[in-house]
PDB file of C-alpha atoms and ligand atoms in Angstrom:
ATOM      1  CA  MET A   1      32.162  21.048 -50.342  1.00 40.00           C
ATOM      2  CA  LYS A   2      29.251  22.643 -48.586  1.00 49.00           C
ATOM      3  CA  LYS A   3      27.186  19.512 -49.214  1.00 51.00           C
ATOM      4  CA  VAL A   4      29.938  17.269 -47.846  1.00 46.00           C
ATOM      5  CA  SER A   5      30.386  19.246 -44.624  1.00 49.00           C
ATOM      6  CA  MET A   6      26.625  19.366 -44.198  1.00 46.00           C
ATOM      7  CA  LEU A   7      26.517  15.588 -44.566  1.00 43.00           C
ATOM      8  CA  ILE A   8      29.350  15.141 -42.067  1.00 45.00           C
ATOM      9  CA  LEU A   9      27.605  17.461 -39.639  1.00 41.00           C
ATOM     10  CA  MET A  10      24.345  15.537 -39.957  1.00 44.00           C
ATOM     11  CA  MET A  11      26.086  12.193 -39.545  1.00 45.00           C
ATOM     12  CA  SER A  12      27.863  13.386 -36.425  1.00 43.00           C
ATOM     13  CA  LEU A  13      24.592  14.704 -35.032  1.00 39.00           C
ATOM     14  CA  VAL A  14      22.902  11.344 -35.669  1.00 41.00           C
ATOM     15  CA  GLY A  15      25.888   9.607 -34.033  1.00 39.00           C
ATOM     16  CA  LEU A  16      25.741  11.949 -31.086  1.00 35.00           C
ATOM     17  CA  VAL A  17      22.039  11.478 -30.613  1.00 35.00           C
ATOM     18  CA  THR A  18      22.348   7.710 -30.968  1.00 35.00           C
ATOM     19  CA  SER A  19      25.222   7.456 -28.527  1.00 36.00           C
ATOM     20  CA  CYS A  20      23.426   9.749 -26.060  1.00 33.00           C
ATOM     21  CA  CYS A  21      20.330   7.601 -26.274  1.00 32.00           C
ATOM     22  CA  THR A  22      22.274   4.411 -25.831  1.00 36.00           C
ATOM     23  CA  LYS A  23      24.107   5.816 -22.845  1.00 44.00           C
ATOM     24  CA  THR A  24      20.957   7.309 -21.402  1.00 50.00           C
ATOM     25  CA  ASP A  25      19.050   4.098 -22.007  1.00 53.00           C
ATOM     26  CA  SER A  26      21.552   1.837 -20.321  1.00 55.00           C
ATOM     27  CA  ALA A  27      22.091   4.335 -17.510  1.00 55.00           C
ATOM     28  CA  THR A  28      18.328   4.624 -17.026  1.00 57.00           C
ATOM     29  CA  VAL A  29      17.852   0.859 -16.941  1.00 56.00           C
ATOM     30  CA  VAL A  30      20.423   0.505 -14.189  1.00 58.00           C
ATOM     31  CA  ASP A  31      18.955   3.434 -12.265  1.00 84.00           C
ATOM     32  CA  GLU A  32      15.398   2.184 -12.635  1.00 89.00           C
ATOM     33  CA  LYS A  33      16.339  -1.178 -11.153  1.00 93.00           C
ATOM     34  CA  GLN A  34      18.049   0.527  -8.259  1.00 95.00           C
ATOM     35  CA  VAL A  35      15.123   2.888  -7.742  1.00 96.00           C
ATOM     36  CA  VAL A  36      12.734  -0.052  -7.461  1.00 96.00           C
ATOM     37  CA  VAL A  37      15.013  -1.930  -5.058  1.00 97.00           C
ATOM     38  CA  ASP A  38      15.696   1.163  -2.956  1.00 97.00           C
ATOM     39  CA  ASN A  39      11.967   1.913  -2.751  1.00 98.00           C
ATOM     40  CA  MET A  40      11.175  -1.612  -1.538  1.00 98.00           C
ATOM     41  CA  LEU A  41      13.941  -1.553   1.040  1.00 98.00           C
ATOM     42  CA  ALA A  42      13.085   1.929   2.299  1.00 98.00           C
ATOM     43  CA  ARG A  43       9.363   1.238   2.811  1.00 98.00           C
ATOM     44  CA  ARG A  44       8.183   1.086   6.404  1.00 98.00           C
ATOM     45  CA  SER A  45       4.815   0.549   7.976  1.00 98.00           C
ATOM     46  CA  ILE A  46       3.734   3.973   9.169  1.00 98.00           C
ATOM     47  CA  ARG A  47       1.666   4.438  12.298  1.00 97.00           C
ATOM     48  CA  ALA A  48       1.651   8.230  12.614  1.00 97.00           C
ATOM     49  CA  TYR A  49       0.185  10.406   9.877  1.00 98.00           C
ATOM     50  CA  LYS A  50      -0.471  13.999   9.028  1.00 98.00           C
ATOM     51  CA  GLU A  51      -4.192  14.766   8.858  1.00 96.00           C
ATOM     52  CA  THR A  52      -4.342  15.514   5.113  1.00 96.00           C
ATOM     53  CA  PRO A  53      -5.988  12.680   3.138  1.00 96.00           C
ATOM     54  CA  VAL A  54      -4.101  11.266   0.172  1.00 98.00           C
ATOM     55  CA  PRO A  55      -5.090  13.148  -3.018  1.00 98.00           C
ATOM     56  CA  LYS A  56      -7.316  11.144  -5.337  1.00 98.00           C
ATOM     57  CA  GLU A  57      -4.846  11.362  -8.255  1.00 98.00           C
ATOM     58  CA  ILE A  58      -2.224   9.597  -6.111  1.00 98.00           C
ATOM     59  CA  MET A  59      -4.714   7.052  -4.776  1.00 98.00           C
ATOM     60  CA  ASP A  60      -5.668   6.323  -8.397  1.00 98.00           C
ATOM     61  CA  VAL A  61      -2.058   5.356  -9.184  1.00 98.00           C
ATOM     62  CA  ILE A  62      -1.724   3.300  -6.001  1.00 99.00           C
ATOM     63  CA  LEU A  63      -4.951   1.426  -6.719  1.00 99.00           C
ATOM     64  CA  ASN A  64      -4.092   0.877 -10.359  1.00 99.00           C
ATOM     65  CA  CYS A  65      -0.733  -0.643  -9.418  1.00 98.00           C
ATOM     66  CA  GLY A  66      -2.572  -2.728  -6.815  1.00 99.00           C
ATOM     67  CA  ILE A  67      -4.995  -4.314  -9.234  1.00 99.00           C
ATOM     68  CA  ASN A  68      -2.158  -5.005 -11.660  1.00 99.00           C
ATOM     69  CA  ALA A  69      -0.605  -7.428  -9.162  1.00 98.00           C
ATOM     70  CA  PRO A  70      -0.267 -11.041 -10.252  1.00 98.00           C
ATOM     71  CA  ASN A  71      -3.303 -13.058  -9.162  1.00 98.00           C
ATOM     72  CA  GLY A  72      -4.455 -16.626  -9.649  1.00 98.00           C
ATOM     73  CA  MET A  73      -5.927 -17.100 -13.131  1.00 98.00           C
ATOM     74  CA  ASN A  74      -6.483 -13.341 -13.247  1.00 98.00           C
ATOM     75  CA  LYS A  75      -9.673 -13.814 -11.240  1.00 98.00           C
ATOM     76  CA  GLN A  76      -9.023 -10.555  -9.366  1.00 98.00           C
ATOM     77  CA  PRO A  77     -10.898 -11.891  -6.348  1.00 98.00           C
ATOM     78  CA  TRP A  78     -11.035  -8.578  -4.535  1.00 99.00           C
ATOM     79  CA  GLU A  79     -13.319  -5.650  -3.956  1.00 99.00           C
ATOM     80  CA  ILE A  80     -11.749  -2.426  -2.811  1.00 99.00           C
ATOM     81  CA  ARG A  81     -13.324   0.504  -0.999  1.00 98.00           C
ATOM     82  CA  VAL A  82     -11.456   3.741  -0.383  1.00 98.00           C
ATOM     83  CA  VAL A  83     -12.624   5.838   2.552  1.00 98.00           C
ATOM     84  CA  SER A  84     -11.267   9.258   3.491  1.00 98.00           C
ATOM     85  CA  ASN A  85     -14.505  10.240   5.190  1.00 98.00           C
ATOM     86  CA  GLU A  86     -13.634  11.366   8.714  1.00 97.00           C
ATOM     87  CA  GLU A  87     -17.155  10.741   9.955  1.00 98.00           C
ATOM     88  CA  TYR A  88     -17.013   7.076   8.906  1.00 98.00           C
ATOM     89  CA  LEU A  89     -13.536   6.491  10.329  1.00 98.00           C
ATOM     90  CA  LYS A  90     -14.344   8.272  13.589  1.00 97.00           C
ATOM     91  CA  GLY A  91     -17.754   6.601  13.795  1.00 97.00           C
ATOM     92  CA  ILE A  92     -16.398   3.079  13.720  1.00 97.00           C
ATOM     93  CA  SER A  93     -13.593   4.079  16.078  1.00 97.00           C
ATOM     94  CA  ASP A  94     -16.043   5.510  18.597  1.00 96.00           C
ATOM     95  CA  LEU A  95     -18.083   2.349  18.317  1.00 96.00           C
ATOM     96  CA  GLN A  96     -15.071   0.193  19.130  1.00 94.00           C
ATOM     97  CA  LYS A  97     -14.257   2.435  22.064  1.00 92.00           C
ATOM     98  CA  GLU A  98     -17.801   1.992  23.430  1.00 93.00           C
ATOM     99  CA  ASN A  99     -17.532  -1.768  23.104  1.00 93.00           C
ATOM    100  CA  MET A 100     -14.006  -2.224  24.347  1.00 87.00           C
ATOM    101  CA  ASP A 101     -12.856  -3.567  27.673  1.00 81.00           C
ATOM    102  CA  PRO A 102     -11.544  -0.359  29.290  1.00 76.00           C
ATOM    103  CA  ASN A 103      -8.798  -2.378  30.980  1.00 80.00           C
ATOM    104  CA  SER A 104      -7.468  -3.822  27.742  1.00 79.00           C
ATOM    105  CA  PRO A 105      -3.697  -3.377  27.474  1.00 76.00           C
ATOM    106  CA  HIS A 106      -4.118  -2.426  23.797  1.00 76.00           C
ATOM    107  CA  ASN A 107      -6.123   0.710  24.206  1.00 80.00           C
ATOM    108  CA  PRO A 108      -5.289   3.225  21.464  1.00 84.00           C
ATOM    109  CA  PHE A 109      -8.045   5.610  22.523  1.00 86.00           C
ATOM    110  CA  ASN A 110      -5.994   7.223  25.263  1.00 83.00           C
ATOM    111  CA  GLU A 111      -3.014   7.873  23.013  1.00 86.00           C
ATOM    112  CA  PRO A 112      -2.387  11.568  22.353  1.00 88.00           C
ATOM    113  CA  GLY A 113      -3.744  12.737  18.984  1.00 91.00           C
ATOM    114  CA  PHE A 114      -5.994   9.681  18.600  1.00 94.00           C
ATOM    115  CA  ARG A 115      -8.240  10.068  15.548  1.00 96.00           C
ATOM    116  CA  ASN A 116      -9.166   6.553  14.476  1.00 97.00           C
ATOM    117  CA  ILE A 117      -8.482   2.859  14.970  1.00 97.00           C
ATOM    118  CA  PHE A 118      -6.573   2.631  11.686  1.00 98.00           C
ATOM    119  CA  ARG A 119      -3.446   4.107  13.238  1.00 97.00           C
ATOM    120  CA  ASN A 120      -4.996   7.520  12.587  1.00 98.00           C
ATOM    121  CA  ALA A 121      -4.578   7.153   8.821  1.00 98.00           C
ATOM    122  CA  PRO A 122      -6.655   9.781   7.002  1.00 98.00           C
ATOM    123  CA  THR A 123      -7.335   7.467   4.054  1.00 98.00           C
ATOM    124  CA  VAL A 124      -8.235   3.834   4.568  1.00 98.00           C
ATOM    125  CA  VAL A 125      -8.598   1.158   1.921  1.00 99.00           C
ATOM    126  CA  PHE A 126     -10.776  -1.809   2.823  1.00 98.00           C
ATOM    127  CA  ILE A 127     -10.260  -5.018   0.883  1.00 99.00           C
ATOM    128  CA  ALA A 128     -12.757  -7.852   0.730  1.00 98.00           C
ATOM    129  CA  THR A 129     -12.240 -11.192  -0.924  1.00 98.00           C
ATOM    130  CA  ASP A 130     -14.096 -14.360  -1.842  1.00 98.00           C
ATOM    131  CA  SER A 131     -13.414 -17.878  -0.554  1.00 98.00           C
ATOM    132  CA  GLY A 132     -11.295 -18.989  -3.528  1.00 98.00           C
ATOM    133  CA  MET A 133      -8.172 -21.034  -2.859  1.00 98.00           C
ATOM    134  CA  CYS A 134      -5.811 -18.291  -4.077  1.00 98.00           C
ATOM    135  CA  SER A 135      -7.867 -15.298  -2.989  1.00 98.00           C
ATOM    136  CA  GLN A 136      -6.060 -14.312   0.184  1.00 98.00           C
ATOM    137  CA  VAL A 137      -2.690 -14.690  -1.524  1.00 98.00           C
ATOM    138  CA  ASP A 138      -3.969 -12.523  -4.378  1.00 98.00           C
ATOM    139  CA  CYS A 139      -5.124  -9.847  -1.929  1.00 99.00           C
ATOM    140  CA  GLY A 140      -1.730  -9.943  -0.217  1.00 98.00           C
ATOM    141  CA  LEU A 141      -0.063  -9.256  -3.546  1.00 99.00           C
ATOM    142  CA  LEU A 142      -2.574  -6.488  -4.270  1.00 99.00           C
ATOM    143  CA  ALA A 143      -1.712  -4.954  -0.916  1.00 99.00           C
ATOM    144  CA  GLY A 144       2.031  -5.337  -1.511  1.00 98.00           C
ATOM    145  CA  ASN A 145       1.831  -3.482  -4.808  1.00 98.00           C
ATOM    146  CA  MET A 146      -0.215  -0.747  -3.177  1.00 98.00           C
ATOM    147  CA  VAL A 147       2.071  -0.101  -0.216  1.00 99.00           C
ATOM    148  CA  ASN A 148       5.188  -0.090  -2.366  1.00 98.00           C
ATOM    149  CA  THR A 149       3.646   2.281  -4.907  1.00 98.00           C
ATOM    150  CA  ALA A 150       2.445   4.523  -2.109  1.00 98.00           C
ATOM    151  CA  TRP A 151       5.950   4.707  -0.695  1.00 98.00           C
ATOM    152  CA  ALA A 152       7.316   5.789  -4.077  1.00 98.00           C
ATOM    153  CA  TYR A 153       4.890   8.723  -3.906  1.00 98.00           C
ATOM    154  CA  GLY A 154       5.946   9.668  -0.369  1.00 98.00           C
ATOM    155  CA  ILE A 155       2.791   8.144   1.072  1.00 98.00           C
ATOM    156  CA  GLY A 156       3.087   5.962   4.161  1.00 98.00           C
ATOM    157  CA  SER A 157       0.846   3.003   4.800  1.00 99.00           C
ATOM    158  CA  CYS A 158       0.126   0.232   7.234  1.00 98.00           C
ATOM    159  CA  ILE A 159      -1.650  -3.014   6.464  1.00 98.00           C
ATOM    160  CA  GLN A 160      -3.922  -3.696   9.410  1.00 98.00           C
ATOM    161  CA  MET A 161      -5.693  -6.851  10.439  1.00 97.00           C
ATOM    162  CA  GLY A 162      -6.197  -5.667  14.023  1.00 94.00           C
ATOM    163  CA  PRO A 163      -9.260  -3.458  13.344  1.00 96.00           C
ATOM    164  CA  ILE A 164     -10.763  -6.187  11.159  1.00 97.00           C
ATOM    165  CA  ARG A 165     -11.313  -8.321  14.250  1.00 95.00           C
ATOM    166  CA  PHE A 166     -13.628  -5.644  15.593  1.00 95.00           C
ATOM    167  CA  MET A 167     -15.208  -4.956  12.210  1.00 98.00           C
ATOM    168  CA  LYS A 168     -16.252  -8.610  12.049  1.00 97.00           C
ATOM    169  CA  THR A 169     -18.265  -8.378  15.256  1.00 97.00           C
ATOM    170  CA  ASP A 170     -22.055  -8.022  15.070  1.00 98.00           C
ATOM    171  CA  VAL A 171     -22.005  -4.550  16.528  1.00 97.00           C
ATOM    172  CA  ALA A 172     -19.824  -3.234  13.682  1.00 98.00           C
ATOM    173  CA  LYS A 173     -21.925  -4.820  10.915  1.00 98.00           C
ATOM    174  CA  PRO A 174     -23.713  -1.584   9.936  1.00 98.00           C
ATOM    175  CA  TYR A 175     -20.307  -0.033   9.170  1.00 98.00           C
ATOM    176  CA  VAL A 176     -19.197  -3.004   7.083  1.00 98.00           C
ATOM    177  CA  ASP A 177     -22.560  -2.953   5.288  1.00 98.00           C
ATOM    178  CA  LYS A 178     -21.938   0.670   4.357  1.00 98.00           C
ATOM    179  CA  LEU A 179     -18.856  -0.490   2.416  1.00 98.00           C
ATOM    180  CA  GLY A 180     -21.246  -2.300   0.082  1.00 98.00           C
ATOM    181  CA  PHE A 181     -19.268  -5.419  -0.715  1.00 98.00           C
ATOM    182  CA  SER A 182     -20.963  -7.937  -3.017  1.00 98.00           C
ATOM    183  CA  ASP A 183     -22.471 -11.176  -1.741  1.00 98.00           C
ATOM    184  CA  GLY A 184     -19.786 -13.813  -1.331  1.00 98.00           C
ATOM    185  CA  TYR A 185     -17.130 -11.218  -0.455  1.00 98.00           C
ATOM    186  CA  GLU A 186     -15.863 -10.838   3.106  1.00 98.00           C
ATOM    187  CA  LEU A 187     -13.820  -8.037   4.571  1.00 98.00           C
ATOM    188  CA  LEU A 188     -10.200  -9.211   4.768  1.00 98.00           C
ATOM    189  CA  MET A 189      -7.959  -6.281   5.577  1.00 98.00           C
ATOM    190  CA  ALA A 190      -7.645  -2.561   5.992  1.00 98.00           C
ATOM    191  CA  ILE A 191      -4.705  -0.512   4.749  1.00 99.00           C
ATOM    192  CA  GLY A 192      -4.201   2.947   6.157  1.00 98.00           C
ATOM    193  CA  PHE A 193      -2.566   5.552   3.884  1.00 99.00           C
ATOM    194  CA  GLY A 194      -1.354   9.070   4.545  1.00 98.00           C
ATOM    195  CA  TYR A 195       1.585  11.431   4.652  1.00 98.00           C
ATOM    196  CA  PRO A 196       4.018  10.035   7.252  1.00 98.00           C
ATOM    197  CA  ASP A 197       4.486  11.863  10.524  1.00 98.00           C
ATOM    198  CA  GLU A 198       7.263   9.552  11.690  1.00 98.00           C
ATOM    199  CA  SER A 199      10.385   7.944  10.240  1.00 98.00           C
ATOM    200  CA  PRO A 200      10.654   4.517  11.817  1.00 98.00           C
ATOM    201  CA  ASP A 201      13.786   2.409  11.518  1.00 98.00           C
ATOM    202  CA  ALA A 202      13.667  -0.747   9.447  1.00 98.00           C
ATOM    203  CA  LYS A 203      12.402  -3.810  11.277  1.00 98.00           C
ATOM    204  CA  PRO A 204      15.090  -6.514  11.242  1.00 98.00           C
ATOM    205  CA  ARG A 205      14.716  -9.293   8.709  1.00 98.00           C
ATOM    206  CA  ASP A 206      16.005 -12.825   9.184  1.00 98.00           C
ATOM    207  CA  ASN A 207      18.080 -13.834   6.166  1.00 98.00           C
ATOM    208  CA  SER A 208      18.536 -17.327   7.572  1.00 98.00           C
ATOM    209  CA  LYS A 209      14.977 -18.097   6.444  1.00 98.00           C
ATOM    210  CA  ILE A 210      16.318 -18.167   2.895  1.00 98.00           C
ATOM    211  CA  GLN A 211      18.082 -21.304   1.730  1.00 97.00           C
ATOM    212  CA  TYR A 212      19.462 -22.062  -1.689  1.00 97.00           C
ATOM    213  CA  LEU A 213      19.259 -25.796  -2.138  1.00 97.00           C
ATOM    214  CA  PHE A 214      21.021 -28.419  -4.252  1.00 97.00           C
ATOM    215  CA  GLU A 215      23.794 -26.180  -5.481  1.00 94.00           C
ATOM    216  CA  ASP A 216      27.116 -27.607  -6.677  1.00 83.00           C
TER     217      ASP A 216
HETATM  218  C1  FMN B 301      -1.125  -9.287   7.141  1.00 66.63           C
HETATM  219  C2  FMN B 301      -0.592  -8.125   7.949  1.00 66.63           C
HETATM  220  C3  FMN B 301      -1.290  -7.691   9.059  1.00 66.63           C
HETATM  221  C4  FMN B 301      -0.825  -6.576   9.780  1.00 66.63           C
HETATM  222  N1  FMN B 301      -1.583  -6.091  10.803  1.00 66.63           N
HETATM  223  C5  FMN B 301      -1.164  -4.988  11.461  1.00 66.63           C
HETATM  224  C6  FMN B 301      -1.989  -4.406  12.455  1.00 66.63           C
HETATM  225  O1  FMN B 301      -3.097  -4.840  12.736  1.00 66.63           O
HETATM  226  N2  FMN B 301      -1.520  -3.294  13.087  1.00 66.63           N
HETATM  227  C7  FMN B 301      -0.296  -2.749  12.778  1.00 66.63           C
HETATM  228  O2  FMN B 301       0.063  -1.748  13.372  1.00 66.63           O
HETATM  229  N3  FMN B 301       0.504  -3.284  11.820  1.00 66.63           N
HETATM  230  C8  FMN B 301       0.104  -4.393  11.161  1.00 66.63           C
HETATM  231  N4  FMN B 301       0.873  -4.911  10.159  1.00 66.63           N
HETATM  232  C9  FMN B 301       2.191  -4.304   9.827  1.00 66.63           C
HETATM  233  C10 FMN B 301       3.336  -5.205  10.326  1.00 66.63           C
HETATM  234  O3  FMN B 301       3.422  -5.098  11.720  1.00 66.63           O
HETATM  235  C11 FMN B 301       4.642  -4.747   9.648  1.00 66.63           C
HETATM  236  O4  FMN B 301       4.538  -4.945   8.268  1.00 66.63           O
HETATM  237  C12 FMN B 301       5.849  -5.539  10.176  1.00 66.63           C
HETATM  238  O5  FMN B 301       6.092  -5.264  11.526  1.00 66.63           O
HETATM  239  C13 FMN B 301       7.133  -5.211   9.390  1.00 66.63           C
HETATM  240  O6  FMN B 301       7.405  -3.823   9.444  1.00 66.63           O
HETATM  241  P1  FMN B 301       7.522  -2.959   8.121  1.00 66.63           P
HETATM  242  O7  FMN B 301       6.230  -3.067   7.376  1.00 66.63           O
HETATM  243  O8  FMN B 301       7.809  -1.552   8.571  1.00 66.63           O
HETATM  244  O9  FMN B 301       8.658  -3.516   7.316  1.00 66.63           O
HETATM  245  C14 FMN B 301       0.407  -5.968   9.415  1.00 66.63           C
HETATM  246  C15 FMN B 301       1.093  -6.423   8.295  1.00 66.63           C
HETATM  247  C16 FMN B 301       0.592  -7.470   7.549  1.00 66.63           C
HETATM  248  C17 FMN B 301       1.323  -7.897   6.291  1.00 66.63           C
END
């Protein structure tokens, strides 16, 4: 009798564990999907940051998700440099200020709390690419993975092509050289990262750009 009740007890425990797992599994799957979707829809470009740089352990995750993006023939046509060095970021910003038309309507230098030309991000990732046919698309996907992962970790980001215009001028070359990209690679974009110091609303999206075709 003892043996029988022991067996029944064990069987019910197995059943309980199995049913818990099944429930947990299916519940988790649904939640995980929603978490991913919610994260994508909640992400915003951030243009005001706290001063603290992003910890390396978090940058490691962001970068790892970045390089795991799909890319043409897995050529991984990117080189990535992570800079949290204030001296570098301020140096290139000061240089742009010196070389800028003081009457330009886009003058960030007079904005209160100005720290650098990367929207004051404390950590900036510079991405260079080669001239391959898919390379810029690949880097876009790399960047997309990075900004979405960052958001999941509470880290804001802003992809920035604006400062690249200046970084491609002759006067800024010493700063680009310091990034040490390989021959055949050209600076393509900067992405600023940091803890958000603003909560911007979502920018509107135009659903009419999507068309399902040839449906019954
Ligand atoms: C290729 C690219 C270049 C961008 N360049 C800049 C830039 O130079 N400065 C800036 O403040 N934001 C820049 N952005 C951010 C866009 O303005 C932003 O993604 C867009 O307004 C949509 O807002 P959201 O990211 O908050 O959804 C860039 C984004 C991309 C993808």
